[in-house]
mmCIF file of C-alpha atoms in Angstrom:
data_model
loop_
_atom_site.group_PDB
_atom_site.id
_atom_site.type_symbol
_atom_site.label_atom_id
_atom_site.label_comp_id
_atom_site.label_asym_id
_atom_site.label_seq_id
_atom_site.Cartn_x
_atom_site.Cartn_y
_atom_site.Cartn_z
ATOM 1 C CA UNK S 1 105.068 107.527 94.695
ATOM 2 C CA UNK S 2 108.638 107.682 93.173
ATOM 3 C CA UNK S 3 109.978 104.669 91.885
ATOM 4 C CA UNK S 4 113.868 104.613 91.945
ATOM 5 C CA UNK S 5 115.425 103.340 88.866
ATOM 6 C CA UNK S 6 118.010 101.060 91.051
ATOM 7 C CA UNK S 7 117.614 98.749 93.321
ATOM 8 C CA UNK S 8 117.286 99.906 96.707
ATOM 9 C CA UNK S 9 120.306 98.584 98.947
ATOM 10 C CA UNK S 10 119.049 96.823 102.035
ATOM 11 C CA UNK S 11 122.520 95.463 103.363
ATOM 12 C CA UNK S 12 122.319 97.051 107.006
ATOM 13 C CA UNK S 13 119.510 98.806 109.002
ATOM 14 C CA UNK S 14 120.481 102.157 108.191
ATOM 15 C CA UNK S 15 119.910 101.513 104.988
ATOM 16 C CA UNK S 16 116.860 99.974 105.456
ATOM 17 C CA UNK S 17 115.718 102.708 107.972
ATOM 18 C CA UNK S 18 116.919 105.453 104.576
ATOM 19 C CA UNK S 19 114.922 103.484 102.126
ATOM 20 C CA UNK S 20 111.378 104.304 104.632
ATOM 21 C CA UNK S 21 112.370 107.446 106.780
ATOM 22 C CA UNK S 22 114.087 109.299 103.560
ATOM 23 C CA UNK S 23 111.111 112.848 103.264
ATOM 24 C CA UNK S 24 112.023 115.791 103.808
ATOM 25 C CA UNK S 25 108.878 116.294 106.178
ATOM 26 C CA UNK S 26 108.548 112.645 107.337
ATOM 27 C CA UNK S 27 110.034 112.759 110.257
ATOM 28 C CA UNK S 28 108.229 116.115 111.647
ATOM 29 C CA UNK S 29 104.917 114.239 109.503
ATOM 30 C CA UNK S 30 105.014 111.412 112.423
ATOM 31 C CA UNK S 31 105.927 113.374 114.968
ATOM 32 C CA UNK S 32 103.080 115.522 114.784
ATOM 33 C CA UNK S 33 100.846 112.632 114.026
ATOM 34 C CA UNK S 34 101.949 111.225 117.169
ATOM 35 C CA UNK S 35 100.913 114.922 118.942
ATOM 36 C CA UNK S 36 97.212 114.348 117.947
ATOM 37 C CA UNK S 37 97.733 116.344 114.430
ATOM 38 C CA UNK S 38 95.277 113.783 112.367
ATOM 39 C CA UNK S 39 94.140 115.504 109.127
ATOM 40 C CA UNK S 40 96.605 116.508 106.193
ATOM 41 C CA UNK S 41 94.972 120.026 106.722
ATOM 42 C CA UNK S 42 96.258 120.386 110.467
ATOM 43 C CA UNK S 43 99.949 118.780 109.305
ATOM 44 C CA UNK S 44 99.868 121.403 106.623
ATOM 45 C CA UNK S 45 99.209 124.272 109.270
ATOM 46 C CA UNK S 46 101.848 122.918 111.190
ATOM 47 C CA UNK S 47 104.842 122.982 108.024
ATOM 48 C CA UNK S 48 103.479 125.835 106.085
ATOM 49 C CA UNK S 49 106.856 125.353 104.179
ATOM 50 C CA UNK S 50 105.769 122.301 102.910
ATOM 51 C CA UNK S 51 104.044 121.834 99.477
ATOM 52 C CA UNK S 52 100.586 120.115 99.880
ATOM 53 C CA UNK S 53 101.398 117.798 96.966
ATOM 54 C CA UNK S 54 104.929 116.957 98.167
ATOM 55 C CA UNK S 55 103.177 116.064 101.739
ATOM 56 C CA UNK S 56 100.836 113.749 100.420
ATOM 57 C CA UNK S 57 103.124 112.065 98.479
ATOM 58 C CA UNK S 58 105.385 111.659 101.957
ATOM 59 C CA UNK S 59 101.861 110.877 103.434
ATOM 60 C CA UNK S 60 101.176 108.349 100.959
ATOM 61 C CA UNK S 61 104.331 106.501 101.204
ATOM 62 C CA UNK S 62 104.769 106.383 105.386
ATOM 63 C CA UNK S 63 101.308 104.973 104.544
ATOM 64 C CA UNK S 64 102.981 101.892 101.850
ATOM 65 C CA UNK S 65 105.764 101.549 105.004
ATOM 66 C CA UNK S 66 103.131 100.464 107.623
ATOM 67 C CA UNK S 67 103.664 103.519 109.824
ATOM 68 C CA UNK S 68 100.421 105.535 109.173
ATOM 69 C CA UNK S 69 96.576 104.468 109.095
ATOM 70 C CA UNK S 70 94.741 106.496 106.855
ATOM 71 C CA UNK S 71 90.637 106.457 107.471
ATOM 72 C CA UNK S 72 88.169 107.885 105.481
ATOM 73 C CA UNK S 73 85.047 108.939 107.028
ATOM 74 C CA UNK S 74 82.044 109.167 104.600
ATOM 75 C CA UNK S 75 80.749 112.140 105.697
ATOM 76 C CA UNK S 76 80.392 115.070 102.852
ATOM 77 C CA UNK S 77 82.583 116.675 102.168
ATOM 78 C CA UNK S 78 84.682 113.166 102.804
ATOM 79 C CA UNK S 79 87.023 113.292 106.075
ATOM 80 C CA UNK S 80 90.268 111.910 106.203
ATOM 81 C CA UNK S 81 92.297 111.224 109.155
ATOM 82 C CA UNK S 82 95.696 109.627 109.955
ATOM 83 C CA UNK S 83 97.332 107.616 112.614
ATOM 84 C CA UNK S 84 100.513 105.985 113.266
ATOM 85 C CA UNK S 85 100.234 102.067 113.660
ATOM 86 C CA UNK S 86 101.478 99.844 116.094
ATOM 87 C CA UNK S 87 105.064 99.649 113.989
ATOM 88 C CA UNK S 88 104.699 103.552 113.592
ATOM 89 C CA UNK S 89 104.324 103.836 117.427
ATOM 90 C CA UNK S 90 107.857 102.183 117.982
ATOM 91 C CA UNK S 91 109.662 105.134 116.121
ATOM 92 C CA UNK S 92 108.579 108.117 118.345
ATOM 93 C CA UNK S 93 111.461 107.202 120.808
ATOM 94 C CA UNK S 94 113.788 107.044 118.072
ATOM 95 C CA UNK S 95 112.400 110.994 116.858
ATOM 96 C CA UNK S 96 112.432 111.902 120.130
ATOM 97 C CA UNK S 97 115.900 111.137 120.790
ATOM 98 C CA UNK S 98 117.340 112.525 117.461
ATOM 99 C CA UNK S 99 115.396 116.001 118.387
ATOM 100 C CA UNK S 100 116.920 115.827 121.890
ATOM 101 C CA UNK S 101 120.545 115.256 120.249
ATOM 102 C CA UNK S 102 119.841 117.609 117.704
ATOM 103 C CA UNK S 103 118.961 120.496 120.885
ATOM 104 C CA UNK S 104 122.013 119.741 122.902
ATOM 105 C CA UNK S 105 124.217 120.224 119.065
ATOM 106 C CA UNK S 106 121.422 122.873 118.190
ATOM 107 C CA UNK S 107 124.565 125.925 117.541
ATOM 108 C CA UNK S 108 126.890 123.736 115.989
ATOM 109 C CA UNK S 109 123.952 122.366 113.509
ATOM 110 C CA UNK S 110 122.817 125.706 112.903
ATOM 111 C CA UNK S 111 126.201 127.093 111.683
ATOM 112 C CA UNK S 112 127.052 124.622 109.396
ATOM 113 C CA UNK S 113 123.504 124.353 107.980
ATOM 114 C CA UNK S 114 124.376 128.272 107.403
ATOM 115 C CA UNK S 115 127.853 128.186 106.610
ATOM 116 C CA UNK S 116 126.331 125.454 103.497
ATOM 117 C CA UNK S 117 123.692 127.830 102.574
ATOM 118 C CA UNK S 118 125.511 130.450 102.510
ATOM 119 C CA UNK S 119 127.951 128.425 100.077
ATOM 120 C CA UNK S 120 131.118 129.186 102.023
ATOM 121 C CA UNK S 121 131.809 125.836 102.733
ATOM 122 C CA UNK S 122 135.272 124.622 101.531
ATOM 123 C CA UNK S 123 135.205 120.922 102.940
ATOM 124 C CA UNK S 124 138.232 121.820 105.375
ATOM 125 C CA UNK S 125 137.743 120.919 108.644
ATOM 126 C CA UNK S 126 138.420 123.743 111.558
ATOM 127 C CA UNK S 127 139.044 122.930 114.852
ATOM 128 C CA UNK S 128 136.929 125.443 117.506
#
């Protein structure tokens, strides 16, 4: 796991909520936990864009936060599954509403995640 070099700032609950949620895949990593998707093998077949290492590590860490269960099975070759705990639970209506908000802003998002990309973006503010 990474270990920042400063002291993590824990002032409010959107920091605190940074400091365990911040992953590139986490979010869509408990989210398809919570669909039944239970071994790192089906999570990769579900984000082929993600690097196995780099969702491990993400794995790993939601693991240190208290929001996944990993169990080995020893069975050969060994089994490995994951599910959300209890605390994990509790953040599926919080994913579920940022996806919902994210739908109903879905053209909006999608042109400035472009317009970034694309490196046109001057920080200037147009009204539509």
């Amino acid at each position: 796991m990474y270990i920042n070099k400063t002291p993590p700032s824990l002032n409010c609950g959107l920091d605190l909520a940074g400091e365990v949620l911040y992953g590139k895949w986490k979010f869509r990593i408990l989210w398809f936990i919570h669909q039944g998707n239970k071994r790192s093998s089906e999570l990769q077949r579900k984000m082929p864009d993600a690097n196995s290492r780099v969702l491990n590590i993400q794995l790993r860490e939601l693991e240190c936060h208290e929001l996944v269960i990993r169990t080995i099975y020893p069975v050969m070759p060994p089994k490995v599954e994951y599910t959300l705990t209890d605390f994990g639970k509790t953040l599926i209506p919080v994913l579920s509403s940022i996806g919902k908000w994210a739908e109903e802003h879905q053209n909006q998002l999608k042109e400035v995640i472009l317009r970034d990309l694309s490196g046109s973006s001057d920080n200037t503010h147009i009204d539509k």
